[in-house]
XYZ file of C-alpha atoms in Angstrom:
359
model
C 134.031 41.536 183.923
C 131.123 40.950 185.683
C 127.855 42.595 184.944
C 124.823 42.697 187.086
C 121.208 43.796 186.312
C 119.224 46.063 189.067
C 116.351 48.431 189.421
C 117.592 51.696 190.345
C 115.898 51.530 193.501
C 117.991 48.373 194.366
C 121.408 49.910 193.818
C 123.396 49.797 197.072
C 124.706 52.887 198.707
C 128.235 52.119 197.547
C 126.793 51.685 193.829
C 124.804 55.037 194.175
C 128.039 56.818 195.451
C 130.058 55.253 192.656
C 127.653 56.604 190.217
C 127.352 60.072 191.567
C 131.349 60.264 191.900
C 131.604 59.203 187.888
C 129.090 61.882 186.958
C 130.920 64.592 188.918
C 134.259 63.686 187.545
C 133.322 64.171 183.934
C 132.007 67.317 182.270
C 130.198 65.370 179.446
C 127.871 63.697 181.953
C 126.726 67.063 183.361
C 123.229 66.536 181.670
C 120.327 65.669 184.212
C 120.001 62.741 181.757
C 122.727 61.036 183.713
C 121.638 62.108 187.088
C 120.904 58.799 189.329
C 117.176 60.797 190.029
C 116.460 60.614 186.613
C 116.861 56.719 186.355
C 114.532 56.721 189.519
C 112.104 58.682 187.615
C 112.005 56.298 184.866
C 111.413 53.449 187.092
C 108.266 54.918 188.391
C 106.671 55.300 184.969
C 108.297 52.208 183.484
C 108.870 48.636 185.009
C 111.418 47.336 182.540
C 113.885 50.056 183.828
C 117.265 48.551 184.695
C 120.893 49.537 185.513
C 123.656 47.444 184.326
C 126.166 47.419 187.121
C 129.760 46.849 185.334
C 132.511 45.569 187.686
C 136.017 44.669 186.678
C 138.048 42.418 189.132
C 135.379 43.389 191.757
C 135.647 46.974 191.267
C 132.666 49.236 189.920
C 133.710 50.667 186.478
C 130.363 51.835 185.208
C 126.737 51.571 184.859
C 124.678 51.493 181.729
C 120.961 52.471 182.478
C 118.341 51.124 180.001
C 114.933 49.620 179.326
C 115.155 45.762 178.522
C 111.765 45.806 176.693
C 109.173 42.784 176.123
C 111.055 41.288 173.560
C 114.821 41.704 175.051
C 115.255 44.752 172.489
C 117.224 47.020 174.856
C 116.953 50.853 174.549
C 118.310 53.750 176.423
C 116.905 55.196 179.384
C 113.684 57.313 178.826
C 113.493 55.330 175.379
C 112.758 57.802 172.304
C 111.925 60.669 175.281
C 115.868 60.589 175.823
C 118.080 63.274 173.939
C 121.300 62.159 175.389
C 122.542 58.909 176.308
C 125.767 57.247 177.537
C 127.606 54.966 179.883
C 128.051 56.621 183.540
C 131.769 55.719 183.865
C 135.143 57.776 184.544
C 136.618 59.767 181.597
C 139.543 57.788 180.984
C 137.645 54.130 181.454
C 136.567 52.322 178.307
C 133.983 49.880 178.598
C 133.223 47.178 175.723
C 129.685 47.189 175.420
C 129.722 43.866 173.246
C 130.669 42.183 176.530
C 128.586 43.796 178.760
C 125.348 43.271 176.656
C 126.615 39.487 176.603
C 127.144 38.942 179.859
C 123.828 40.728 180.930
C 121.978 38.278 178.383
C 120.915 41.295 176.079
C 121.084 40.592 172.217
C 121.020 44.072 171.125
C 121.125 47.682 172.347
C 120.071 50.292 170.096
C 120.764 54.039 170.780
C 119.476 57.286 169.122
C 121.532 59.691 170.853
C 124.738 58.157 172.547
C 127.315 60.456 173.387
C 129.898 60.595 170.403
C 132.686 61.527 172.843
C 132.316 57.857 174.061
C 133.957 55.226 171.962
C 131.269 52.451 172.033
C 128.842 54.837 170.572
C 131.104 56.515 168.297
C 132.371 53.189 166.834
C 128.977 51.849 166.384
C 127.563 54.900 164.789
C 125.054 54.599 161.738
C 124.634 58.175 161.627
C 125.514 61.424 163.647
C 123.358 64.049 164.997
C 124.214 67.062 167.411
C 122.469 68.350 170.596
C 122.398 72.385 170.696
C 123.679 74.029 173.698
C 123.509 77.732 175.127
C 126.808 78.741 176.586
C 125.979 80.098 179.887
C 129.549 79.438 181.663
C 130.204 83.375 181.855
C 126.611 84.315 182.603
C 123.252 85.266 180.670
C 124.594 88.547 179.538
C 127.628 87.354 178.059
C 125.857 84.824 176.353
C 123.511 87.240 174.746
C 126.243 89.666 173.569
C 128.189 86.839 171.941
C 125.088 85.750 170.268
C 124.634 89.091 169.115
C 127.986 89.136 167.577
C 127.354 85.959 165.535
C 123.663 86.531 164.489
C 122.685 90.211 164.865
C 119.555 89.788 163.108
C 118.169 87.186 165.267
C 118.839 88.953 168.418
C 117.533 92.265 167.172
C 114.463 90.041 166.511
C 114.329 88.781 170.219
C 114.817 92.234 171.583
C 111.881 93.659 169.522
C 109.563 90.395 170.804
C 110.480 91.693 174.162
C 109.471 95.151 173.444
C 106.262 93.946 172.094
C 105.433 91.984 175.144
C 106.518 94.861 177.397
C 104.003 97.121 175.747
C 100.855 94.798 175.978
C 98.241 96.622 177.752
C 97.379 93.497 180.251
C 101.058 93.264 181.177
C 102.928 89.958 181.468
C 104.804 88.043 184.125
C 107.199 84.913 184.010
C 106.942 82.065 186.482
C 110.315 80.145 186.802
C 108.626 77.967 189.690
C 105.336 76.883 187.931
C 103.062 74.635 190.198
C 99.698 74.962 188.677
C 98.366 71.634 187.406
C 96.463 73.813 184.905
C 99.781 74.510 183.186
C 100.828 70.886 183.022
C 97.566 69.965 181.471
C 97.742 73.085 179.025
C 101.169 71.887 177.705
C 99.925 68.416 177.172
C 96.971 70.034 175.094
C 99.035 72.435 173.210
C 101.792 69.481 172.243
C 98.622 67.384 171.180
C 97.577 70.111 168.739
C 101.129 70.581 167.486
C 101.742 66.946 166.828
C 98.362 66.599 165.024
C 98.891 69.555 163.118
C 102.393 68.347 161.807
C 101.052 64.574 161.632
C 103.478 63.362 164.079
C 103.020 60.613 166.572
C 101.485 62.530 170.001
C 104.345 61.420 172.469
C 102.043 61.970 175.554
C 99.064 59.536 173.965
C 101.167 56.649 175.848
C 100.647 56.773 179.616
C 104.227 56.085 180.900
C 105.397 59.267 179.201
C 102.975 61.452 181.197
C 103.939 59.445 184.111
C 107.571 60.336 183.543
C 106.930 64.173 183.494
C 105.086 63.700 186.829
C 107.867 61.873 188.311
C 110.363 64.228 187.282
C 108.382 67.295 188.419
C 108.079 65.732 191.967
C 111.784 65.724 192.216
C 113.822 68.594 193.848
C 117.132 67.901 195.088
C 120.749 68.817 195.142
C 121.722 66.899 191.881
C 118.402 66.677 189.987
C 115.171 68.653 189.853
C 112.320 68.823 187.569
C 111.211 72.250 186.510
C 108.251 74.148 185.124
C 108.288 77.609 183.867
C 105.332 79.795 182.326
C 104.597 83.153 180.641
C 101.424 84.964 181.158
C 99.761 87.609 179.521
C 97.556 89.190 182.262
C 95.938 86.093 183.888
C 96.208 84.023 180.430
C 98.864 81.293 180.329
C 100.738 81.775 176.789
C 103.673 79.554 176.987
C 104.734 76.808 179.367
C 107.988 74.855 179.494
C 108.657 71.389 181.424
C 112.267 70.308 181.776
C 114.794 69.017 184.173
C 118.103 70.175 185.683
C 121.374 68.957 187.109
C 123.480 70.809 189.574
C 125.638 72.000 186.397
C 123.030 71.937 183.343
C 119.657 72.744 182.557
C 117.576 70.732 179.758
C 114.972 72.421 178.133
C 112.699 69.565 177.060
C 109.112 70.055 176.465
C 107.890 73.586 175.530
C 104.829 74.587 174.258
C 102.780 77.756 173.605
C 99.434 79.077 172.848
C 98.853 79.583 168.977
C 97.277 82.757 169.123
C 100.710 84.122 170.534
C 103.057 82.566 167.652
C 104.053 86.015 166.163
C 105.045 87.065 169.761
C 107.510 84.276 169.953
C 106.035 83.530 173.373
C 107.854 80.200 173.469
C 111.384 81.631 172.681
C 110.986 84.540 175.154
C 110.024 81.949 177.780
C 113.164 79.972 176.778
C 115.742 82.918 177.127
C 114.141 83.641 180.592
C 114.677 80.033 181.378
C 118.201 80.760 180.350
C 118.610 83.718 182.587
C 117.338 81.702 185.573
C 119.732 78.799 184.908
C 122.591 81.260 184.589
C 121.614 82.708 187.863
C 122.274 79.290 189.348
C 125.758 78.959 188.126
C 124.711 76.354 185.273
C 127.329 76.186 182.620
C 124.722 75.702 179.828
C 121.193 75.245 178.595
C 120.813 72.285 176.621
C 118.012 72.100 173.727
C 118.444 68.610 172.366
C 118.884 67.616 168.816
C 116.433 68.857 166.057
C 117.096 71.217 163.263
C 114.940 74.169 164.252
C 115.443 77.729 163.428
C 115.120 78.931 166.920
C 118.091 76.360 168.179
C 120.051 77.523 165.425
C 119.441 81.168 166.136
C 120.183 81.002 169.846
C 122.547 78.041 170.402
C 126.471 78.668 171.138
C 127.780 75.204 170.226
C 126.701 71.565 169.515
C 127.755 68.248 171.217
C 127.828 65.168 169.008
C 125.612 62.296 169.407
C 125.439 58.942 167.840
C 122.546 56.978 166.358
C 123.227 53.136 165.914
C 123.187 49.778 167.652
C 125.483 47.491 169.640
C 124.559 43.738 169.223
C 125.927 40.194 169.835
C 124.799 37.445 166.981
C 121.225 36.458 167.437
C 117.844 35.831 165.771
C 116.768 39.635 166.539
C 119.906 40.970 165.146
C 119.885 38.752 161.968
C 116.143 40.223 161.483
C 117.283 43.597 162.069
C 120.063 43.354 159.580
C 117.917 41.874 156.962
C 115.453 44.681 157.207
C 118.121 47.423 157.010
C 119.771 45.545 153.866
C 116.332 45.664 152.258
C 115.903 49.365 153.118
C 119.423 50.025 151.636
C 118.832 48.208 148.507
C 115.564 50.223 147.864
C 117.358 53.425 148.879
C 119.784 52.849 146.098
C 117.495 52.037 143.284
C 116.447 54.424 140.638
C 112.751 54.618 142.073
C 112.760 58.467 142.475
C 110.942 59.722 145.781
C 109.593 56.284 146.626
C 113.039 54.887 147.319
C 113.082 57.087 150.750
C 109.891 55.492 151.972
C 111.117 52.091 153.409
C 113.442 53.966 155.438
C 111.287 56.325 156.790
C 108.748 53.525 157.507
C 111.613 51.445 159.498
C 112.492 54.589 161.453
C 108.850 55.214 162.519
C 108.454 51.527 163.421
C 111.485 51.651 165.462
C 110.419 54.898 167.331
C 106.980 53.722 167.973
C 108.083 50.632 169.211
C 110.231 52.451 171.759
C 107.298 54.241 172.979
C 105.236 51.149 173.584
C 108.246 49.361 175.157
C 108.542 46.371 172.814
């Protein structure tokens, strides 16, 4: 095996063609997260974006896009902003990521949403989560009908919200190709308020995250496009979403809404219109990503498995990480009541923050 490291912009035409062929051949790689263009967007936002080009006998067998970080602690593409991660390869090819990392000189690769369908992530998982999916393979109306059969209450509520929206005197309109910079700024403002209210780190307080969204929104192509959609009541913006899509699948990424319209479920109404638009484009699904939220449970058709863990070779970095995890496990099994959960929460918070600050 031979492993080379390049910036996405440095990939040769042959390497780019192989990447696109691998993605096209595997339905599990339909997400826009696996598009070559998304890696290029990440490079625009972060200088530590790299692609490991994996060859066997001189033949390209796969790619692993990642960020190297200042300390050599490799993380998946987009860091904590990434909802789905994986190796870009053919469905029947297994890649030994231990060997890949060793040959690339990277001691540790930590992942938080690796495809469970891929053996390297499944075998090194500390825990599993799932990404929620809306099945649009038979069209929007078929999705809504099936969801009504599974959860009639949730769909009645959705129809009721639509009626209330239609009864508003000022009227309303959806914009599926929003280009207003004010909408982008308002999304950041509303998300900041949401993070503050829930005491969660503000993702967009770090410059590269805003740069990544801007780079994504500039892309409009056959295999990858950024997307911004919005809902207005009269002339007032009440909901906005920034996401992205491949030629097969839409990803619902960063939605936000005006707090005064929470009872109207403005965010959910915009989501369903985004699903309608995705189905009209022939997309097989709209992905909502991981997270146990009620609206995802109400609307999703199925889930795909994701794994959280790390792949590492012996190093001081691995020894330090293992020591911290061992201490956390010891405290969590001690009879200390709720206090025993604090070290684990702290470790996860530190790990997440270090991903945002590219450490």
